[in-house]
Amino acid sequence: MIENSQPKPETIQPSASHAKKITLVTKPRKILRSVLAGLTIVTIYSLATLNNSNLQLSEAFKSLGANLNAMFLHPSVGQDSWALLLRALATSVSLAMLTTLLGALIAFFIAVGAARNLAPNWLATSIKAVMAFVRAIPTILWVLIYSVVMGLGASAAVVGLTFHSVAYLVKAYSESIEETSQDTIEALKASGVGFWPIVFQAILPSIVPALLSWTFIRFEINFANAVAVGAAAGADDIGYYLFMAGSFYFNFHEVGLIVYLLLAVAIVLELVSMKLRGHYLKHN
Amino acid sequence: MKTSFPSPQSFFRQRRLRLSVVLIILIGIYVLSMTIVNFQTWTSIVKIPAGIIWLFHNFIPTERSISYLGPILYQLWRTLLVSISSTIIASLFSLVFAILGAQTTTPHPVLRIVIRFGASLLRNIPVVAWAMILLFSFKQSDFTGFLALFFMTLGYLTRAFTETIEDLDAEKLQALQAVGANYFQCVFCGVLPEAASTLTSWVLYMIENNLRDATLVGLLTGTGVGFLFDFYFKSFRYDAAGLIVLLIAILVIVLELTSTMIRRAIA
Amino acid sequence: MLKVIQLDKTYGSNKRSLKDVNFTAQPGEVTAIIGPSGAGKTTILRSVNQLIRDDSGQILLDDQDIRQANKAELRKIRHHIGMIFQNYNLISPLTALENVLHGRLGAKSTVAGMLGLYSNEEKTEALALLDEVGLKEYAYQRCDQLSGGQQQRVGIARALMQHPKMILCDEPIASLDPKSTKIVMDILRKLAKEKQLIILINLHQVDIAMEYADHIIGINSGAIVFEGATKAVDDDVLQKIYRQADDAKAVVSANED
């Protein structure tokens, strides 16, 4: 409905002078509408040209229904064992924890150099640019790239995941640092305190809640990424078994069980993050 | 009172104790994870510089890679289309669900709980699992990727939209109700225009995110630019794979900059 | 003794914010800088510990020129100059005690400072200083749970923790209610007398300055128009400090807001 009024903004434009007084459409509104209209057009074009030549949609949905039924109503361990799957799940969680901790530690020090209120402008700008580039490349590609250098397996997975975590956290951390008040920093500078003591004694305590919350968000992302790495780069974690069950053995009962396991972890994470947030809200 | 007043020494001792406990737990988690994953921190870190040098030697696109540019650009374009269309279609559904599920606009509280639960379910199934669930039925087609991204996005946007609508000033809605607007008038003349720019920001953010995930989904389902990367990568044409990485990075950054610009313009 | 000689400062190309500023401030005395807003009070105060770099002149603290100091020397000098602020500038999630201890950070090595390693004596002293400003029972409370007046007193204790020769006070009572104002100003006056400190204070409330200061510096448009004992300030002097600025004031405050 909104889009219908869109095709002729140009014809309206010349007569805008006398219509000006009664128009309710401000400039941001106009931009908003054209953006939405543009996206809608792209969507329609995209749907019309979607490559589904070898696909009977009604058949496919019917088969999806049957598969969903097999997955979620009759989950089973398939050709693997509970012990194997739980161990693989533990590997995924460990992978996520390892890369988040490592990434957070490295990212904090880089973030100090990337914060405009602490570092010289040229340094902050160049670090931010490099990090934006690293961040723009999907995690899975980093893992694959490193797997050529280090061989497929844990090391490549950890390094690849950490790489992307660092880039993500540097952005988040440095923005948190930039939000600390310049005045409190100045107060300590005025009493002759050096750079690193200010960072650790003044800035760090002020931004701990923000850091924790960003780190936890990244942990959730890293868990999803760890699963993806297993599926796409053959790290020996739950993602790998998911991939094998789904696209090799076509065992949908096992896919269902693994999805349930992943959901269970996600629920635990959500509960923990709610607890953490509640803890800090209480203190603030 | 005076006798129970803690000395600063004991206060700091307690504080240090707490910090040490936290640190020990973190180190414990790290070591445990390291053992489970079977990762050697030091030997791996030492390899990183060599890895980066190797990267620059082999992944830098050469003149030869230019010949791959055609198919790469085409697949990149397809991937972009899938990310945009899945986000937009999902956002339409999300909007309806959010209006039905937000505390301020829900027609029935039970509906609200059902929608919340459903969104959380969709959101918490990793995109890999979506790809695997859908792959068998929808084969190696763009549609698999489209649906995988669609379901994920539906979960995320429903929650984001719900929260956006709930954050709106309740008094403004009451003002509309006070002049006698009915439910639909409230929603379409009050809620939507008020929330439009925030909702659009979320949509733009999701498009960025989906472009990254689309690469992964493509890798798994054999479609789009992800598939092409996998193909060149496995046939050792690293320069072409490097070109893909470079182009993806450029596309993501351009998309990020554009959506930041749009967000600022509509705020 | 603080002696400021021929201080000059230019902002941008033509706006001179300080013109040939000369004054002295004695230990054991409260010296107040008064003047209309935008006259350059804050600039003078921040030039004294070189938070703002000025263009020329001399700032002598006990015959050492602060302007000539290199980076390391400046840090050492700053450690003996306490400073308190209109907005207190404490680290709000930390306790009052920790904020007071921050006054020692400047005297520590980088590593000890980073880790916040304080000696037992320092901890005891910090608590004693909090007691001195009447806040002992708030020592373990987060600063954002304290009232404005209490936070300012923590700020004073932090400054005292530096063992200062001088305390610079940048509009210390501008955000405080009358009751807290009195408490804070009483403390500052007492400190000047008992510890023989130089207290240099920016004020925009003339009545407070008249009540508490021993020595008044009147400033208008970046130039000193009066310096002398508080007793010597009469209506004529006040008119000189504030009058011609009335038209200029409108412009300045419009710029500031």
mmCIF file of N, CA, C and O in Angstrom, chain B residues 42 50 75 81 87 99 131 149 153 168 172 212-214 219 224-225 265:
data_model
loop_
_atom_site.group_PDB
_atom_site.id
_atom_site.type_symbol
_atom_site.label_atom_id
_atom_site.label_comp_id
_atom_site.label_asym_id
_atom_site.label_seq_id
_atom_site.Cartn_x
_atom_site.Cartn_y
_atom_site.Cartn_z
ATOM 1 N N TRP B 42 50.102 -22.227 21.958
ATOM 2 C CA TRP B 42 51.351 -21.621 21.556
ATOM 3 C C TRP B 42 51.773 -22.039 20.145
ATOM 4 O O TRP B 42 52.057 -21.188 19.301
ATOM 5 N N ALA B 50 53.298 -16.935 9.722
ATOM 6 C CA ALA B 50 53.612 -17.674 8.501
ATOM 7 C C ALA B 50 52.356 -17.861 7.662
ATOM 8 O O ALA B 50 52.379 -17.739 6.430
ATOM 9 N N GLN B 75 27.328 -14.906 -9.302
ATOM 10 C CA GLN B 75 26.925 -15.615 -8.082
ATOM 11 C C GLN B 75 26.819 -14.677 -6.888
ATOM 12 O O GLN B 75 25.952 -14.856 -6.025
ATOM 13 N N LEU B 81 20.817 -11.087 -3.827
ATOM 14 C CA LEU B 81 19.367 -11.125 -4.036
ATOM 15 C C LEU B 81 18.696 -12.016 -3.005
ATOM 16 O O LEU B 81 17.668 -11.650 -2.426
ATOM 17 N N THR B 87 15.145 -11.575 3.674
ATOM 18 C CA THR B 87 14.925 -10.628 4.765
ATOM 19 C C THR B 87 13.590 -9.902 4.609
ATOM 20 O O THR B 87 12.827 -9.767 5.573
ATOM 21 N N ILE B 99 3.042 -7.394 15.739
ATOM 22 C CA ILE B 99 1.851 -6.643 16.149
ATOM 23 C C ILE B 99 0.935 -7.531 16.985
ATOM 24 O O ILE B 99 0.386 -7.108 18.008
ATOM 25 N N ALA B 131 19.791 -25.272 7.139
ATOM 26 C CA ALA B 131 20.237 -25.722 5.821
ATOM 27 C C ALA B 131 20.091 -27.236 5.698
ATOM 28 O O ALA B 131 19.616 -27.755 4.683
ATOM 29 N N LEU B 149 17.558 -18.901 5.416
ATOM 30 C CA LEU B 149 17.704 -17.523 5.898
ATOM 31 C C LEU B 149 16.356 -16.968 6.354
ATOM 32 O O LEU B 149 16.270 -16.251 7.338
ATOM 33 N N THR B 153 15.729 -15.392 9.995
ATOM 34 C CA THR B 153 15.388 -13.979 10.034
ATOM 35 C C THR B 153 14.035 -13.768 10.690
ATOM 36 O O THR B 153 13.844 -12.818 11.447
ATOM 37 N N LEU B 168 7.609 1.699 22.235
ATOM 38 C CA LEU B 168 6.938 2.937 21.833
ATOM 39 C C LEU B 168 6.204 3.537 23.024
ATOM 40 O O LEU B 168 5.771 2.843 23.928
ATOM 41 N N LYS B 172 1.070 7.759 23.589
ATOM 42 C CA LYS B 172 0.633 8.176 22.256
ATOM 43 C C LYS B 172 -0.496 7.277 21.770
ATOM 44 O O LYS B 172 -1.431 7.739 21.112
ATOM 45 N N ARG B 212 26.347 -12.346 5.026
ATOM 46 C CA ARG B 212 27.432 -13.164 5.565
ATOM 47 C C ARG B 212 26.989 -14.623 5.701
ATOM 48 O O ARG B 212 27.705 -15.536 5.322
ATOM 49 N N ASP B 213 25.791 -14.815 6.269
ATOM 50 C CA ASP B 213 25.309 -16.180 6.477
ATOM 51 C C ASP B 213 25.029 -16.873 5.153
ATOM 52 O O ASP B 213 25.150 -18.095 5.042
ATOM 53 N N ALA B 214 24.640 -16.088 4.147
ATOM 54 C CA ALA B 214 24.319 -16.681 2.849
ATOM 55 C C ALA B 214 25.533 -17.399 2.269
ATOM 56 O O ALA B 214 25.397 -18.434 1.617
ATOM 57 N N LEU B 219 27.749 -22.563 0.911
ATOM 58 C CA LEU B 219 28.797 -23.559 1.055
ATOM 59 C C LEU B 219 28.205 -24.924 1.375
ATOM 60 O O LEU B 219 28.645 -25.958 0.870
ATOM 61 N N GLY B 224 25.108 -20.432 -4.868
ATOM 62 C CA GLY B 224 25.603 -19.076 -4.697
ATOM 63 C C GLY B 224 27.110 -18.974 -4.630
ATOM 64 O O GLY B 224 27.849 -19.872 -5.050
ATOM 65 N N VAL B 225 27.550 -17.876 -4.063
ATOM 66 C CA VAL B 225 28.977 -17.573 -4.068
ATOM 67 C C VAL B 225 29.732 -18.512 -3.124
ATOM 68 O O VAL B 225 30.915 -18.795 -3.330
ATOM 69 N N ALA B 265 19.892 8.827 7.644
ATOM 70 C CA ALA B 265 18.986 9.698 6.898
ATOM 71 C C ALA B 265 17.542 9.553 7.363
ATOM 72 O O ALA B 265 16.776 10.513 7.327
#
